[in-house]
mmCIF file of N, CA and C in Angstrom:
data_model
loop_
_atom_site.group_PDB
_atom_site.id
_atom_site.type_symbol
_atom_site.label_atom_id
_atom_site.label_comp_id
_atom_site.label_asym_id
_atom_site.label_seq_id
_atom_site.Cartn_x
_atom_site.Cartn_y
_atom_site.Cartn_z
ATOM 1 N N MET A 1 -102.627 42.489 65.909
ATOM 2 C CA MET A 1 -102.902 43.298 67.069
ATOM 3 C C MET A 1 -104.360 43.065 67.474
ATOM 4 N N THR A 2 -104.589 42.791 68.736
ATOM 5 C CA THR A 2 -105.929 42.556 69.258
ATOM 6 C C THR A 2 -106.551 43.864 69.717
ATOM 7 N N PHE A 3 -107.807 44.047 69.380
ATOM 8 C CA PHE A 3 -108.546 45.254 69.720
ATOM 9 C C PHE A 3 -109.807 44.842 70.464
ATOM 10 N N THR A 4 -110.096 45.481 71.610
ATOM 11 C CA THR A 4 -111.300 45.142 72.367
ATOM 12 C C THR A 4 -112.137 46.392 72.634
ATOM 13 N N ILE A 5 -113.435 46.175 72.722
ATOM 14 C CA ILE A 5 -114.386 47.227 73.059
ATOM 15 C C ILE A 5 -115.278 46.697 74.160
ATOM 16 N N SER A 6 -115.471 47.501 75.211
ATOM 17 C CA SER A 6 -116.407 47.108 76.265
ATOM 18 C C SER A 6 -117.246 48.318 76.661
ATOM 19 N N LYS A 7 -118.422 48.030 77.195
ATOM 20 C CA LYS A 7 -119.349 49.089 77.596
ATOM 21 C C LYS A 7 -119.862 48.779 78.995
ATOM 22 N N GLU A 8 -119.925 49.819 79.833
ATOM 23 C CA GLU A 8 -120.363 49.672 81.217
ATOM 24 C C GLU A 8 -121.312 50.823 81.548
ATOM 25 N N SER A 9 -122.319 50.541 82.330
ATOM 26 C CA SER A 9 -123.260 51.570 82.767
ATOM 27 C C SER A 9 -122.827 52.086 84.134
ATOM 28 N N LEU A 10 -122.735 53.417 84.271
ATOM 29 C CA LEU A 10 -122.326 54.036 85.527
ATOM 30 C C LEU A 10 -123.478 54.859 86.093
ATOM 31 N N PRO A 11 -123.650 54.867 87.417
ATOM 32 C CA PRO A 11 -124.694 55.721 88.001
ATOM 33 C C PRO A 11 -124.354 57.185 87.749
ATOM 34 N N PHE A 12 -125.374 57.963 87.462
ATOM 35 C CA PHE A 12 -125.134 59.372 87.164
ATOM 36 C C PHE A 12 -125.959 60.271 88.070
ATOM 37 N N ARG A 13 -127.240 60.194 87.957
ATOM 38 C CA ARG A 13 -128.158 60.907 88.835
ATOM 39 C C ARG A 13 -129.136 59.864 89.363
ATOM 40 N N ALA A 14 -130.026 60.269 90.218
ATOM 41 C CA ALA A 14 -130.968 59.316 90.801
ATOM 42 C C ALA A 14 -131.761 58.570 89.734
ATOM 43 N N ASP A 15 -132.067 59.239 88.628
ATOM 44 C CA ASP A 15 -132.906 58.626 87.594
ATOM 45 C C ASP A 15 -132.173 58.313 86.299
ATOM 46 N N LYS A 16 -130.849 58.484 86.252
ATOM 47 C CA LYS A 16 -130.094 58.316 85.015
ATOM 48 C C LYS A 16 -128.815 57.533 85.232
ATOM 49 N N SER A 17 -128.290 57.053 84.138
ATOM 50 C CA SER A 17 -126.953 56.474 84.135
ATOM 51 C C SER A 17 -126.260 56.932 82.853
ATOM 52 N N ILE A 18 -124.960 56.804 82.813
ATOM 53 C CA ILE A 18 -124.206 57.115 81.601
ATOM 54 C C ILE A 18 -123.425 55.875 81.197
ATOM 55 N N SER A 19 -123.064 55.810 79.942
ATOM 56 C CA SER A 19 -122.277 54.681 79.455
ATOM 57 C C SER A 19 -120.806 55.052 79.440
ATOM 58 N N GLN A 20 -120.001 54.099 79.849
ATOM 59 C CA GLN A 20 -118.547 54.238 79.770
ATOM 60 C C GLN A 20 -118.077 53.209 78.753
ATOM 61 N N ILE A 21 -117.456 53.672 77.693
ATOM 62 C CA ILE A 21 -116.987 52.801 76.623
ATOM 63 C C ILE A 21 -115.465 52.774 76.672
ATOM 64 N N THR A 22 -114.910 51.566 76.661
ATOM 65 C CA THR A 22 -113.468 51.382 76.710
ATOM 66 C C THR A 22 -112.998 50.718 75.423
ATOM 67 N N LEU A 23 -112.041 51.345 74.768
ATOM 68 C CA LEU A 23 -111.417 50.817 73.556
ATOM 69 C C LEU A 23 -109.954 50.559 73.886
ATOM 70 N N SER A 24 -109.459 49.373 73.576
ATOM 71 C CA SER A 24 -108.062 49.101 73.940
ATOM 72 C C SER A 24 -107.392 48.121 72.982
ATOM 73 N N ASN A 25 -106.086 48.246 72.947
ATOM 74 C CA ASN A 25 -105.221 47.282 72.271
ATOM 75 C C ASN A 25 -103.979 47.124 73.147
ATOM 76 N N GLU A 26 -102.935 46.514 72.625
ATOM 77 C CA GLU A 26 -101.742 46.261 73.443
ATOM 78 C C GLU A 26 -100.987 47.533 73.826
ATOM 79 N N ARG A 27 -101.196 48.621 73.095
ATOM 80 C CA ARG A 27 -100.427 49.849 73.317
ATOM 81 C C ARG A 27 -101.191 50.993 73.968
ATOM 82 N N LEU A 28 -102.517 50.992 73.863
ATOM 83 C CA LEU A 28 -103.274 52.163 74.275
ATOM 84 C C LEU A 28 -104.673 51.761 74.719
ATOM 85 N N THR A 29 -105.182 52.442 75.732
ATOM 86 C CA THR A 29 -106.568 52.276 76.167
ATOM 87 C C THR A 29 -107.176 53.662 76.298
ATOM 88 N N ILE A 30 -108.369 53.835 75.726
ATOM 89 C CA ILE A 30 -109.090 55.092 75.856
ATOM 90 C C ILE A 30 -110.466 54.781 76.438
ATOM 91 N N VAL A 31 -110.865 55.584 77.422
ATOM 92 C CA VAL A 31 -112.159 55.425 78.076
ATOM 93 C C VAL A 31 -112.950 56.709 77.844
ATOM 94 N N VAL A 32 -114.149 56.578 77.273
ATOM 95 C CA VAL A 32 -114.999 57.733 77.000
ATOM 96 C C VAL A 32 -116.351 57.551 77.666
ATOM 97 N N HIS A 33 -116.991 58.673 77.989
ATOM 98 C CA HIS A 33 -118.352 58.674 78.524
ATOM 99 C C HIS A 33 -119.275 59.245 77.464
ATOM 100 N N ASP A 34 -120.491 58.721 77.405
ATOM 101 C CA ASP A 34 -121.435 59.244 76.412
ATOM 102 C C ASP A 34 -122.150 60.497 76.899
ATOM 103 N N TYR A 35 -121.807 60.991 78.059
ATOM 104 C CA TYR A 35 -122.342 62.267 78.554
ATOM 105 C C TYR A 35 -121.433 63.378 78.042
ATOM 106 N N GLY A 36 -121.814 64.010 76.959
ATOM 107 C CA GLY A 36 -120.994 65.066 76.366
ATOM 108 C C GLY A 36 -119.815 64.542 75.581
ATOM 109 N N ALA A 37 -119.804 63.246 75.275
ATOM 110 C CA ALA A 37 -118.710 62.621 74.509
ATOM 111 C C ALA A 37 -117.351 62.961 75.116
ATOM 112 N N ARG A 38 -117.221 62.764 76.406
ATOM 113 C CA ARG A 38 -115.996 63.115 77.122
ATOM 114 C C ARG A 38 -114.962 61.991 77.094
ATOM 115 N N VAL A 39 -113.730 62.352 76.849
ATOM 116 C CA VAL A 39 -112.627 61.409 77.019
ATOM 117 C C VAL A 39 -112.318 61.402 78.512
ATOM 118 N N HIS A 40 -112.509 60.261 79.143
ATOM 119 C CA HIS A 40 -112.344 60.155 80.594
ATOM 120 C C HIS A 40 -110.921 59.752 80.969
ATOM 121 N N GLN A 41 -110.366 58.791 80.258
ATOM 122 C CA GLN A 41 -109.003 58.344 80.540
ATOM 123 C C GLN A 41 -108.294 57.996 79.236
ATOM 124 N N LEU A 42 -106.996 58.189 79.240
ATOM 125 C CA LEU A 42 -106.131 57.747 78.164
ATOM 126 C C LEU A 42 -104.948 57.071 78.833
ATOM 127 N N LEU A 43 -104.915 55.761 78.728
ATOM 128 C CA LEU A 43 -103.881 54.983 79.397
ATOM 129 C C LEU A 43 -102.848 54.510 78.387
ATOM 130 N N THR A 44 -101.601 54.734 78.717
ATOM 131 C CA THR A 44 -100.496 54.348 77.851
ATOM 132 C C THR A 44 -99.354 53.840 78.735
ATOM 133 N N PRO A 45 -98.537 52.944 78.233
ATOM 134 C CA PRO A 45 -97.472 52.406 79.083
ATOM 135 C C PRO A 45 -96.329 53.402 79.283
ATOM 136 N N ASP A 46 -95.766 53.375 80.493
ATOM 137 C CA ASP A 46 -94.570 54.174 80.766
ATOM 138 C C ASP A 46 -93.346 53.385 80.309
ATOM 139 N N LYS A 47 -92.162 53.860 80.613
ATOM 140 C CA LYS A 47 -90.944 53.192 80.141
ATOM 141 C C LYS A 47 -90.769 51.797 80.710
ATOM 142 N N ASN A 48 -91.475 51.491 81.827
ATOM 143 C CA ASN A 48 -91.403 50.160 82.419
ATOM 144 C C ASN A 48 -92.546 49.257 81.984
ATOM 145 N N GLY A 49 -93.440 49.761 81.131
ATOM 146 C CA GLY A 49 -94.547 48.966 80.637
ATOM 147 C C GLY A 49 -95.800 49.010 81.501
ATOM 148 N N THR A 50 -95.792 49.835 82.548
ATOM 149 C CA THR A 50 -96.960 49.976 83.411
ATOM 150 C C THR A 50 -97.911 51.006 82.819
ATOM 151 N N PHE A 51 -99.174 50.610 82.611
ATOM 152 C CA PHE A 51 -100.151 51.534 82.028
ATOM 153 C C PHE A 51 -100.568 52.583 83.053
ATOM 154 N N GLU A 52 -100.530 53.851 82.646
ATOM 155 C CA GLU A 52 -100.894 54.977 83.491
ATOM 156 C C GLU A 52 -101.830 55.902 82.729
ATOM 157 N N ASN A 53 -102.761 56.518 83.442
ATOM 158 C CA ASN A 53 -103.645 57.508 82.860
ATOM 159 C C ASN A 53 -102.868 58.808 82.681
ATOM 160 N N ILE A 54 -102.879 59.348 81.475
ATOM 161 C CA ILE A 54 -102.130 60.585 81.218
ATOM 162 C C ILE A 54 -103.055 61.797 81.108
ATOM 163 N N LEU A 55 -104.349 61.624 81.428
ATOM 164 C CA LEU A 55 -105.297 62.738 81.433
ATOM 165 C C LEU A 55 -105.675 63.103 82.864
ATOM 166 N N LEU A 56 -105.991 64.343 83.068
ATOM 167 C CA LEU A 56 -106.540 64.778 84.344
ATOM 168 C C LEU A 56 -108.013 64.383 84.327
ATOM 169 N N SER A 57 -108.409 63.427 85.172
ATOM 170 C CA SER A 57 -109.755 62.867 85.143
ATOM 171 C C SER A 57 -110.443 63.013 86.490
ATOM 172 N N LYS A 58 -111.761 63.098 86.429
ATOM 173 C CA LYS A 58 -112.562 63.119 87.652
ATOM 174 C C LYS A 58 -112.773 61.683 88.116
ATOM 175 N N ASN A 59 -112.866 61.478 89.429
ATOM 176 C CA ASN A 59 -113.006 60.136 89.973
ATOM 177 C C ASN A 59 -114.432 59.619 89.932
ATOM 178 N N ASP A 60 -115.404 60.491 89.994
ATOM 179 C CA ASP A 60 -116.798 60.108 90.131
ATOM 180 C C ASP A 60 -117.595 60.635 88.952
ATOM 181 N N SER A 61 -118.383 59.782 88.298
ATOM 182 C CA SER A 61 -119.132 60.205 87.117
ATOM 183 C C SER A 61 -120.146 61.284 87.431
ATOM 184 N N GLU A 62 -120.649 61.343 88.659
ATOM 185 C CA GLU A 62 -121.646 62.359 89.027
ATOM 186 C C GLU A 62 -121.059 63.769 89.046
ATOM 187 N N THR A 63 -119.762 63.912 89.185
ATOM 188 C CA THR A 63 -119.157 65.250 89.183
ATOM 189 C C THR A 63 -119.237 65.925 87.829
ATOM 190 N N TYR A 64 -119.467 65.159 86.758
ATOM 191 C CA TYR A 64 -119.606 65.749 85.428
ATOM 192 C C TYR A 64 -120.910 66.538 85.283
ATOM 193 N N ALA A 65 -121.903 66.252 86.090
ATOM 194 C CA ALA A 65 -123.201 66.930 85.980
ATOM 195 C C ALA A 65 -123.083 68.425 86.225
ATOM 196 N N ASN A 66 -122.171 68.843 87.078
ATOM 197 C CA ASN A 66 -122.002 70.256 87.412
ATOM 198 C C ASN A 66 -120.812 70.894 86.731
ATOM 199 N N ASP A 67 -120.181 70.194 85.827
ATOM 200 C CA ASP A 67 -118.981 70.668 85.148
ATOM 201 C C ASP A 67 -119.350 71.575 83.997
#
């Protein structure tokens, strides 16, 4: 089973950014933000094999600042 890790910087405030870390394998992908150690997305395949996010997630990283 192949396992991958990637990291991306997202704009957060005018002077800050947050990291988005993605961990994935053939069956599951989890996306977390280092701002409050939040689980942002959990993607898993449906019965047809299409990966879908099964968490209620915010679209914009800046919305977490007021959460």
